[in-house]
CSV table of C-alpha atoms in Angstrom, one decimal:
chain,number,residue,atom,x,y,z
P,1,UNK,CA,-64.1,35.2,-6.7
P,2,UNK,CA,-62.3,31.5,-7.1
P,3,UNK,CA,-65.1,31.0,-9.4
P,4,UNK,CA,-64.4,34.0,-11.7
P,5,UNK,CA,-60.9,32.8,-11.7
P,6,UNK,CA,-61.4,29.4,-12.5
P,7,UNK,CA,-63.6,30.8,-15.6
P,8,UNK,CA,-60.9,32.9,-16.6
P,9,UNK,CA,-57.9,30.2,-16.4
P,10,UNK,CA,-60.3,28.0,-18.2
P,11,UNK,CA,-61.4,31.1,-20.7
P,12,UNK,CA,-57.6,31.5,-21.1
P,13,UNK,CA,-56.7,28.1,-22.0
P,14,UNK,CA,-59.6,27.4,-24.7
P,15,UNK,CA,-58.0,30.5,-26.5
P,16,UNK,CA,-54.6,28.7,-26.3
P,17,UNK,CA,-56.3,25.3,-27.5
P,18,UNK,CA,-58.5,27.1,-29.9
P,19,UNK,CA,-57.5,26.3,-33.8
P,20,UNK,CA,-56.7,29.9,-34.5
P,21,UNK,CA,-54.5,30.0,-31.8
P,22,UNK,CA,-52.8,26.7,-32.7
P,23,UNK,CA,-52.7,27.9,-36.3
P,24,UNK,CA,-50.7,31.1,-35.1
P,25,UNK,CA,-48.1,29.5,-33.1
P,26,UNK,CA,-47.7,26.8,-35.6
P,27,UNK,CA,-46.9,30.0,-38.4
P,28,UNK,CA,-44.5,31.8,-36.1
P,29,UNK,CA,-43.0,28.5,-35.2
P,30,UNK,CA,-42.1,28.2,-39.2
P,31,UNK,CA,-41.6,31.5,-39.7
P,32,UNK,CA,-38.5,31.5,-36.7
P,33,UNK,CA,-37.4,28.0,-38.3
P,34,UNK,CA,-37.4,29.8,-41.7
P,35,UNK,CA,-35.6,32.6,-40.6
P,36,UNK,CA,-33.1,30.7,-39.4
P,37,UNK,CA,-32.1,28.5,-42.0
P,38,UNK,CA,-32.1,32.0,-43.9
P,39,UNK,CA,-29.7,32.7,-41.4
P,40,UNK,CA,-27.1,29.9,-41.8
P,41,UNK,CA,-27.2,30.1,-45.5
P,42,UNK,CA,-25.0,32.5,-45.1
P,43,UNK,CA,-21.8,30.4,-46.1
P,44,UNK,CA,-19.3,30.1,-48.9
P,45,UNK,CA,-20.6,28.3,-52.0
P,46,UNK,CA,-18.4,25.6,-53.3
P,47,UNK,CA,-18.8,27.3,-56.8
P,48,UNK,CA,-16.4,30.0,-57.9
P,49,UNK,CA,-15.9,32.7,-60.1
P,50,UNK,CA,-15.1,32.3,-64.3
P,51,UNK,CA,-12.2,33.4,-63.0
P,52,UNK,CA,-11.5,30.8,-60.5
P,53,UNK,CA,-11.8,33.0,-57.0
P,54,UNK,CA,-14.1,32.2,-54.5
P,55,UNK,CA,-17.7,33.9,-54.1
P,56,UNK,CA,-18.7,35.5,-50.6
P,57,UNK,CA,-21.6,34.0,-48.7
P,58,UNK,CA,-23.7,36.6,-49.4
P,59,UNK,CA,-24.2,35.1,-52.9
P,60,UNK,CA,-25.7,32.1,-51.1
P,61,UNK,CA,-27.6,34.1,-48.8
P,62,UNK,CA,-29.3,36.3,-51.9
P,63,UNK,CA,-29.9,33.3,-54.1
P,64,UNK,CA,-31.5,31.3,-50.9
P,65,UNK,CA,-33.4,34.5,-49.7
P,66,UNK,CA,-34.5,35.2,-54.0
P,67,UNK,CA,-35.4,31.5,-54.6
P,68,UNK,CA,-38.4,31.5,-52.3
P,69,UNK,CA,-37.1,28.0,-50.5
P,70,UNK,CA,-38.1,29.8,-47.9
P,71,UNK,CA,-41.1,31.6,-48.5
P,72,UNK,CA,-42.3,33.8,-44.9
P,73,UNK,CA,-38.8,34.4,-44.9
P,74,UNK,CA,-38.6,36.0,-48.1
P,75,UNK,CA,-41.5,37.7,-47.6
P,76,UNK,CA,-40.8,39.1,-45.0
P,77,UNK,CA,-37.7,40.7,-46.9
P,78,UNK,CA,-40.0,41.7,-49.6
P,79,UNK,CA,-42.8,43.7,-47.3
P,80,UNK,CA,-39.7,45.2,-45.3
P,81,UNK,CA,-37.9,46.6,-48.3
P,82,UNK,CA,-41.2,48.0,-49.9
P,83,UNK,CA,-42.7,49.4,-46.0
P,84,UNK,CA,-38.9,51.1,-46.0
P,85,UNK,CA,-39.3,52.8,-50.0
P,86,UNK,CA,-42.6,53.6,-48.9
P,87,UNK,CA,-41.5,55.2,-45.8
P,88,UNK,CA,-38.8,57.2,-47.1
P,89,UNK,CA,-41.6,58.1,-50.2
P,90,UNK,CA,-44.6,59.3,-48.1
P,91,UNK,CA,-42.3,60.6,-44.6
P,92,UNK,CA,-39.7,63.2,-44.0
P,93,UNK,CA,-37.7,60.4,-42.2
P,94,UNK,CA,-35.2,63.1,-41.8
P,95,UNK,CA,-37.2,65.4,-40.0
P,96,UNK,CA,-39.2,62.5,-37.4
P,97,UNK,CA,-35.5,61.4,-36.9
P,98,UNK,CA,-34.8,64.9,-35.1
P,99,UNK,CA,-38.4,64.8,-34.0
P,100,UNK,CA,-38.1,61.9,-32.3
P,101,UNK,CA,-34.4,62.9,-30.6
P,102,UNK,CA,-35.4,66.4,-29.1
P,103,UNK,CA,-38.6,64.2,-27.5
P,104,UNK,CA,-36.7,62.0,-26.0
P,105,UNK,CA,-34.5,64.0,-24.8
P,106,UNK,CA,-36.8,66.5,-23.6
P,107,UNK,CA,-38.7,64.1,-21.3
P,108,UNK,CA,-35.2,63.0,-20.1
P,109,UNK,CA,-34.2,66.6,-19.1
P,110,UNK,CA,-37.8,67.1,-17.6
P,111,UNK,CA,-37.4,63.7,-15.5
P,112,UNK,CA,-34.4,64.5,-14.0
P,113,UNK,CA,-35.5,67.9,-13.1
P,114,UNK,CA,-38.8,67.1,-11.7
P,115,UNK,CA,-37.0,64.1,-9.6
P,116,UNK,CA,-34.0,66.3,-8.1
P,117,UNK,CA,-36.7,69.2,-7.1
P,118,UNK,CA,-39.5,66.4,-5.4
P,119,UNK,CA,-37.2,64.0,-4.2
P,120,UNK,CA,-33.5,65.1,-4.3
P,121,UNK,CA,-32.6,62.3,-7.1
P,122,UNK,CA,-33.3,62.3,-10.5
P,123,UNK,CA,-36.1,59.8,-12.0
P,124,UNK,CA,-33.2,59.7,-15.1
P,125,UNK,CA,-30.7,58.4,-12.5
P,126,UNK,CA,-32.4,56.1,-11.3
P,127,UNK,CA,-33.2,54.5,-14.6
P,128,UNK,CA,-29.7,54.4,-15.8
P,129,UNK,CA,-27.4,51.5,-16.4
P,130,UNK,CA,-25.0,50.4,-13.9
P,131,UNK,CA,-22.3,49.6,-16.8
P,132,UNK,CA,-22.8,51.4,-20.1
P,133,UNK,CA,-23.6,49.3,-23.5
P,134,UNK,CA,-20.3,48.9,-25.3
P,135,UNK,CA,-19.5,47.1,-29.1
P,136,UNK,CA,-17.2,44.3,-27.8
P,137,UNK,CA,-13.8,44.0,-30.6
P,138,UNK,CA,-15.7,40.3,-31.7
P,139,UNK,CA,-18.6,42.5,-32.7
P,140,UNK,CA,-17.2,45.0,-34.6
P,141,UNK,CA,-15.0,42.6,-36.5
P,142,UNK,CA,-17.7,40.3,-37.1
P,143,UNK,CA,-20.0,44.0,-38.4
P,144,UNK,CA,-16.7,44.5,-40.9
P,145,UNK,CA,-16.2,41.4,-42.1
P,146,UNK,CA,-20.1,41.2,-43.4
P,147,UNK,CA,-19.9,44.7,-44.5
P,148,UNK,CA,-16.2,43.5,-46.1
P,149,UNK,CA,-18.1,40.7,-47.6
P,150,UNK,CA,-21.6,42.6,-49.4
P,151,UNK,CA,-19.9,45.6,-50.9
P,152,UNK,CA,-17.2,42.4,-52.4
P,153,UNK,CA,-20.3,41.1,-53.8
P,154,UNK,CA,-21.9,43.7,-55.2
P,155,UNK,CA,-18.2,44.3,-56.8
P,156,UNK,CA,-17.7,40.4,-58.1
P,157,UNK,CA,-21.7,40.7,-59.4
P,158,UNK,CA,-20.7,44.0,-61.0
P,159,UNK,CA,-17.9,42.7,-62.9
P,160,UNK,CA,-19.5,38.9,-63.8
P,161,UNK,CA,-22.2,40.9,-65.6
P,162,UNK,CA,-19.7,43.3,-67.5
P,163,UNK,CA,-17.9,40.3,-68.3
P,164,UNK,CA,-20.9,38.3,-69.7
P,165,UNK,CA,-20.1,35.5,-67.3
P,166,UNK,CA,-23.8,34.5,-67.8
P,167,UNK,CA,-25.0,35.8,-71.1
P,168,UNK,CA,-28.9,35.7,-70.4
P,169,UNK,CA,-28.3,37.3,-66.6
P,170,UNK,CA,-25.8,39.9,-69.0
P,171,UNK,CA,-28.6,40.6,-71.4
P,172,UNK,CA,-31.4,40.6,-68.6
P,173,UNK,CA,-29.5,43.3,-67.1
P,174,UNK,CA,-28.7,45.6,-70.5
P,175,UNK,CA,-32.5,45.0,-71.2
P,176,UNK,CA,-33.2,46.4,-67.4
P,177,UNK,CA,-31.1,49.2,-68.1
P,178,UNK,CA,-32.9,50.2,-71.2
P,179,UNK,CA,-36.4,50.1,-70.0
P,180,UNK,CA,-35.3,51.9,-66.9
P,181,UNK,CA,-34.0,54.6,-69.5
P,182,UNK,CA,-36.8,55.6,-70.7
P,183,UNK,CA,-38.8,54.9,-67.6
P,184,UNK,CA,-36.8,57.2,-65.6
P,185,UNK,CA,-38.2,60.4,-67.5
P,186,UNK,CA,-42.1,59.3,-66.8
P,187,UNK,CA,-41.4,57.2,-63.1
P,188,UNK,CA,-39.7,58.7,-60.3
P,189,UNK,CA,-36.4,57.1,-58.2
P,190,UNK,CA,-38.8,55.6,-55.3
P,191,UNK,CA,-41.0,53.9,-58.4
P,192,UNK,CA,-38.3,52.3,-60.1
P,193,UNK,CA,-37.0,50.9,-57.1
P,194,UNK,CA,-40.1,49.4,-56.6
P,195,UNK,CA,-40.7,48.5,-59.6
P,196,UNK,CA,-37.0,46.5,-59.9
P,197,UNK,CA,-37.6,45.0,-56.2
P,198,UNK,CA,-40.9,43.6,-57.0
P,199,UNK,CA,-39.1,41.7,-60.3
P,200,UNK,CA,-36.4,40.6,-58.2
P,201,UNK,CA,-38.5,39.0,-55.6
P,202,UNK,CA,-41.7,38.4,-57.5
P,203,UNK,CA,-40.4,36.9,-60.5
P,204,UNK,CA,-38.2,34.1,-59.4
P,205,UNK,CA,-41.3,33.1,-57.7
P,206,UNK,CA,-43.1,32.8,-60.8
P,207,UNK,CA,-41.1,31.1,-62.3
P,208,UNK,CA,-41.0,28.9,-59.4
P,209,UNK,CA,-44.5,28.2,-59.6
P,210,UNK,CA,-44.6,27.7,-63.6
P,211,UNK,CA,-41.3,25.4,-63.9
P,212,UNK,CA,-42.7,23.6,-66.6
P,213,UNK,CA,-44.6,25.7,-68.7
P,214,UNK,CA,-41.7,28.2,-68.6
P,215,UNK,CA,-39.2,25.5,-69.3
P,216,UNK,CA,-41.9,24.1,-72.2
P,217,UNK,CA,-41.7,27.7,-74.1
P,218,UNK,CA,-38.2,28.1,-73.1
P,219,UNK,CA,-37.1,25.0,-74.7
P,220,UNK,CA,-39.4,25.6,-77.8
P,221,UNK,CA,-38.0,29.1,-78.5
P,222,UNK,CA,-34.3,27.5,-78.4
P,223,UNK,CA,-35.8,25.0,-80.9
P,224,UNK,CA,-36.9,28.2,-83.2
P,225,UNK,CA,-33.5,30.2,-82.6
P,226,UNK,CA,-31.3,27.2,-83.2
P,227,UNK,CA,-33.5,26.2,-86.1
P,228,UNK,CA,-33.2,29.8,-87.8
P,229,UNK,CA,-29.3,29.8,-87.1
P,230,UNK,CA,-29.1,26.7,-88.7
P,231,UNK,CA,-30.5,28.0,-91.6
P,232,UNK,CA,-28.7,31.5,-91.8
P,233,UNK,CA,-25.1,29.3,-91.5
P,234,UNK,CA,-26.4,27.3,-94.2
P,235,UNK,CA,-27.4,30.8,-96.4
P,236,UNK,CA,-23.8,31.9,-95.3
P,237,UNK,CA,-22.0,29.4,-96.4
P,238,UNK,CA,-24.0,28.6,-99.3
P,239,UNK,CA,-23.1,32.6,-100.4
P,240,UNK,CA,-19.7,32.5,-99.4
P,241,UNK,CA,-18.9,29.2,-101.4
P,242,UNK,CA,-20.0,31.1,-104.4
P,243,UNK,CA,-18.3,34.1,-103.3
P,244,UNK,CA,-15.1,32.4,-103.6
P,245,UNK,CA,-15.8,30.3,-106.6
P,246,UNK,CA,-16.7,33.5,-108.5
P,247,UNK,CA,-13.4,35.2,-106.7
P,248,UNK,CA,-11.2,32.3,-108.4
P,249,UNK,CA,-13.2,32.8,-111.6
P,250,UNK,CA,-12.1,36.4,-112.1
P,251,UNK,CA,-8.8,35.9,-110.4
P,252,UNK,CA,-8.0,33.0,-113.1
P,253,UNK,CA,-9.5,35.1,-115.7
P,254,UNK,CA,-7.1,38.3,-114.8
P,255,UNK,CA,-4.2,35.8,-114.3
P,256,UNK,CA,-4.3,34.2,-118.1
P,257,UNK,CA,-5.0,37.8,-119.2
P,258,UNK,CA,-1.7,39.0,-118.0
P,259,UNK,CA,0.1,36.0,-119.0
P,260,UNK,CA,-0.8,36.6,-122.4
P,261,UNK,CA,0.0,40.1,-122.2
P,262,UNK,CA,3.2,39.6,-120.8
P,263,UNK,CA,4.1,36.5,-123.6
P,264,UNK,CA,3.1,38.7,-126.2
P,265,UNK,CA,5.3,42.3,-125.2
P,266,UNK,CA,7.8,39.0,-124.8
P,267,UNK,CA,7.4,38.1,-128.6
P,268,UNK,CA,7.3,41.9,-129.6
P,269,UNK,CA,11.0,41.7,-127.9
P,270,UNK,CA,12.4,38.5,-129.6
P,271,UNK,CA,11.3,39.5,-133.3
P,272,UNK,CA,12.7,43.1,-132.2
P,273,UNK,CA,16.0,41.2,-131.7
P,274,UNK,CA,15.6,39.2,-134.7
P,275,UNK,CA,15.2,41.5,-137.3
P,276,UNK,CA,18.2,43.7,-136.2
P,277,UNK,CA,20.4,40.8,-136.5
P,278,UNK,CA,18.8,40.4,-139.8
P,279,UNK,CA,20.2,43.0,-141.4
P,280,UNK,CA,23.9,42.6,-143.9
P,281,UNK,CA,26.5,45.4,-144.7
P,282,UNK,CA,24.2,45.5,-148.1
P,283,UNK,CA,21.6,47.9,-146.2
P,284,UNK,CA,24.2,49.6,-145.0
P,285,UNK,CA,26.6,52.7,-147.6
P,286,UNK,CA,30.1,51.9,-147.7
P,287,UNK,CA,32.3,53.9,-145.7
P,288,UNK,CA,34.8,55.9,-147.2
P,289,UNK,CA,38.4,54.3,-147.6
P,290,UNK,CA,40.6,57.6,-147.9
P,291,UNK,CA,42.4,58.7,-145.4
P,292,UNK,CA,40.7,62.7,-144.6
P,293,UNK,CA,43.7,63.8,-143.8
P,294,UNK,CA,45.4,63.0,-146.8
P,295,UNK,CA,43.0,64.6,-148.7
P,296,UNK,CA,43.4,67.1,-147.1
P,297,UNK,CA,46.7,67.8,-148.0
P,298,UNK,CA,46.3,67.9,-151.7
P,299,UNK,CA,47.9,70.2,-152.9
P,300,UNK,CA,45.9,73.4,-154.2
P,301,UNK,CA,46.0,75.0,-157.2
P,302,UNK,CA,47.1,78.6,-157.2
P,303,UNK,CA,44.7,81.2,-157.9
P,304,UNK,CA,45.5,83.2,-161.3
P,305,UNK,CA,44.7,86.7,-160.6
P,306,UNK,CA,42.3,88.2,-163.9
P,307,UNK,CA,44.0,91.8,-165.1
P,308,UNK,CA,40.2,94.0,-166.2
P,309,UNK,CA,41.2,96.2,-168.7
P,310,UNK,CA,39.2,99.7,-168.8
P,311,UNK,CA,35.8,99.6,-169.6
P,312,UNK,CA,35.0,95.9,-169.1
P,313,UNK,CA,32.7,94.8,-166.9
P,314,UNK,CA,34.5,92.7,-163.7
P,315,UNK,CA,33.1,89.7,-163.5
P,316,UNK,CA,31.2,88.3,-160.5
P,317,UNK,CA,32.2,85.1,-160.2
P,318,UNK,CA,36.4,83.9,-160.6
């Protein structure tokens, strides 16, 4: 019997010495190391706001956990998040929720039972804690002040995007938006939010991994767009020189237009009070030099009165 022993302590520590065994303990050694550092990222960054406030520690933690710098760690994160939208997907978590409760219960009740009618005490008793589990105050506060802190950083990210803070994060998002649009007729809710965690984790990796030919094609494109902005100021300007030389062309033109309109009813004015002070008493009748009254009252000659004999005619006219 020593000698089966002996073959199992010595069975038992070739498995521990064994490479796989080694390689195991070496990965969770890194993956505890890398969850920690994930851990202590949490901190306030030095950067701040366009606006000048401060940015919660959770925007460190996000951009350390999305960076891959720490790459079990963030897959971990990854696997989680898509086991949980596959969980709510494919289980009534609802339902195994209550499920699970009535169980537990049920076999609590029955313990308790069976152990009071056996053995006077119940097998639930004598399981139970001497001092019930309590959320200490340091706790709690310390719970609030992270929940204080993510729901302020989804509010600062919410309002640095509106803003156009960062124009290409701004556009990235409104592009997002549009795709998801449309998607959301064809995909359902669980689908786009796998769909939008897999680009948030998977695609800072990629770019990760293909630095420089992303940068290569990045920097050529800006190239091309700077290139092609060049050229449409230059059009711009170019049409807009023209526009105004052509403006002050027709404004000049309408300018001496009026001015010679304006000297000529000018002219038609002075000659109008020229020739009236042409004109000499000559053009004009003479006007009369007796006085009206006086003639007037000339005297008048009395009026003879004509005796008609019989059988002449009267005449018409005296």
């Amino acid at each position: 019997m020593a000698d089966h022993y002996s073959n199992g302590s010595t069975n038992l520590d070739a498995l521990k010495n064994s490479p796989v065994a080694q390689n195991v303990a070496d990965q969770h050694a890194k993956t505890v190391d890398e969850l920690s550092n994930l851990s202590a990222s949490r901190r306030t960054p030095s950067t701040t706001a366009a606006t000048g406030q401060p940015l919660t520690h959770y925007h460190s933690f996000f951009s350390e956990l999305l960076s891959w710098n720490n790459p079990r760690a963030s897959a971990i994160a990854y696997v989680s998040i898509v086991a949980a939208i596959l969980s709510v997907r494919y289980f009534d978590v609802l339902r195994l929720g209550f499920k699970l409760t009535w169980m537990v219960l049920g076999v609590s009740v029955a313990a308790e039972l069976a152990g009071k009618t056996i053995l006077n005490q119940g097998f639930t008793t004598q399981l139970r804690p001497r001092k019930y589990y309590t959320v200490s105050k340091e706790t709690l506060d310390s719970a609030i002040g992270d929940v204080h802190e993510l729901v302020n950083f989804f509010v600062i990210e919410a309002q640095r995007v509106l803003f156009a803070e960062n124009v290409y994060v701004s556009g990235f998002v409104a592009l997002a938006a549009f795709f998801a649009y449309y998607l959301v007729k064809i995909v359902p809710y669980w689908g786009l939010a796998l769909i939008g965690t897999t680009l948030a984790f998977l695609g800072p990796l990629v770019y990760k991994t293909n630095k420089e030919v992303i940068d290569a094609q990045l920097h050529r494109a800006s190239e091309i767009i700077g290139a092609q902005t060049a050229q449409l100021k230059t059009v711009a300007q170019q049409n807009t020189e023209k526009a105004t030389q052509l403006t002050k062309q027709y404004v000049g033109e309408y300018t001496a237009k009026a001015q010679t309109l304006v000297g000529l009813h000018g002219e038609e004015h002075t000659n109008g009070h020229a020739n009236k002070s042409e004109l000499r008493d000559a053009d004009f009748p003479p006007a009369p030099r007796a006085d009206i009254k006086t003639e007037l009252a000339a005297p008048i000659e009395p009026v003879v009165p004509v005796t008609v004999k019989s059988g002449e005619q009267q005449p018409l006219l005296i």
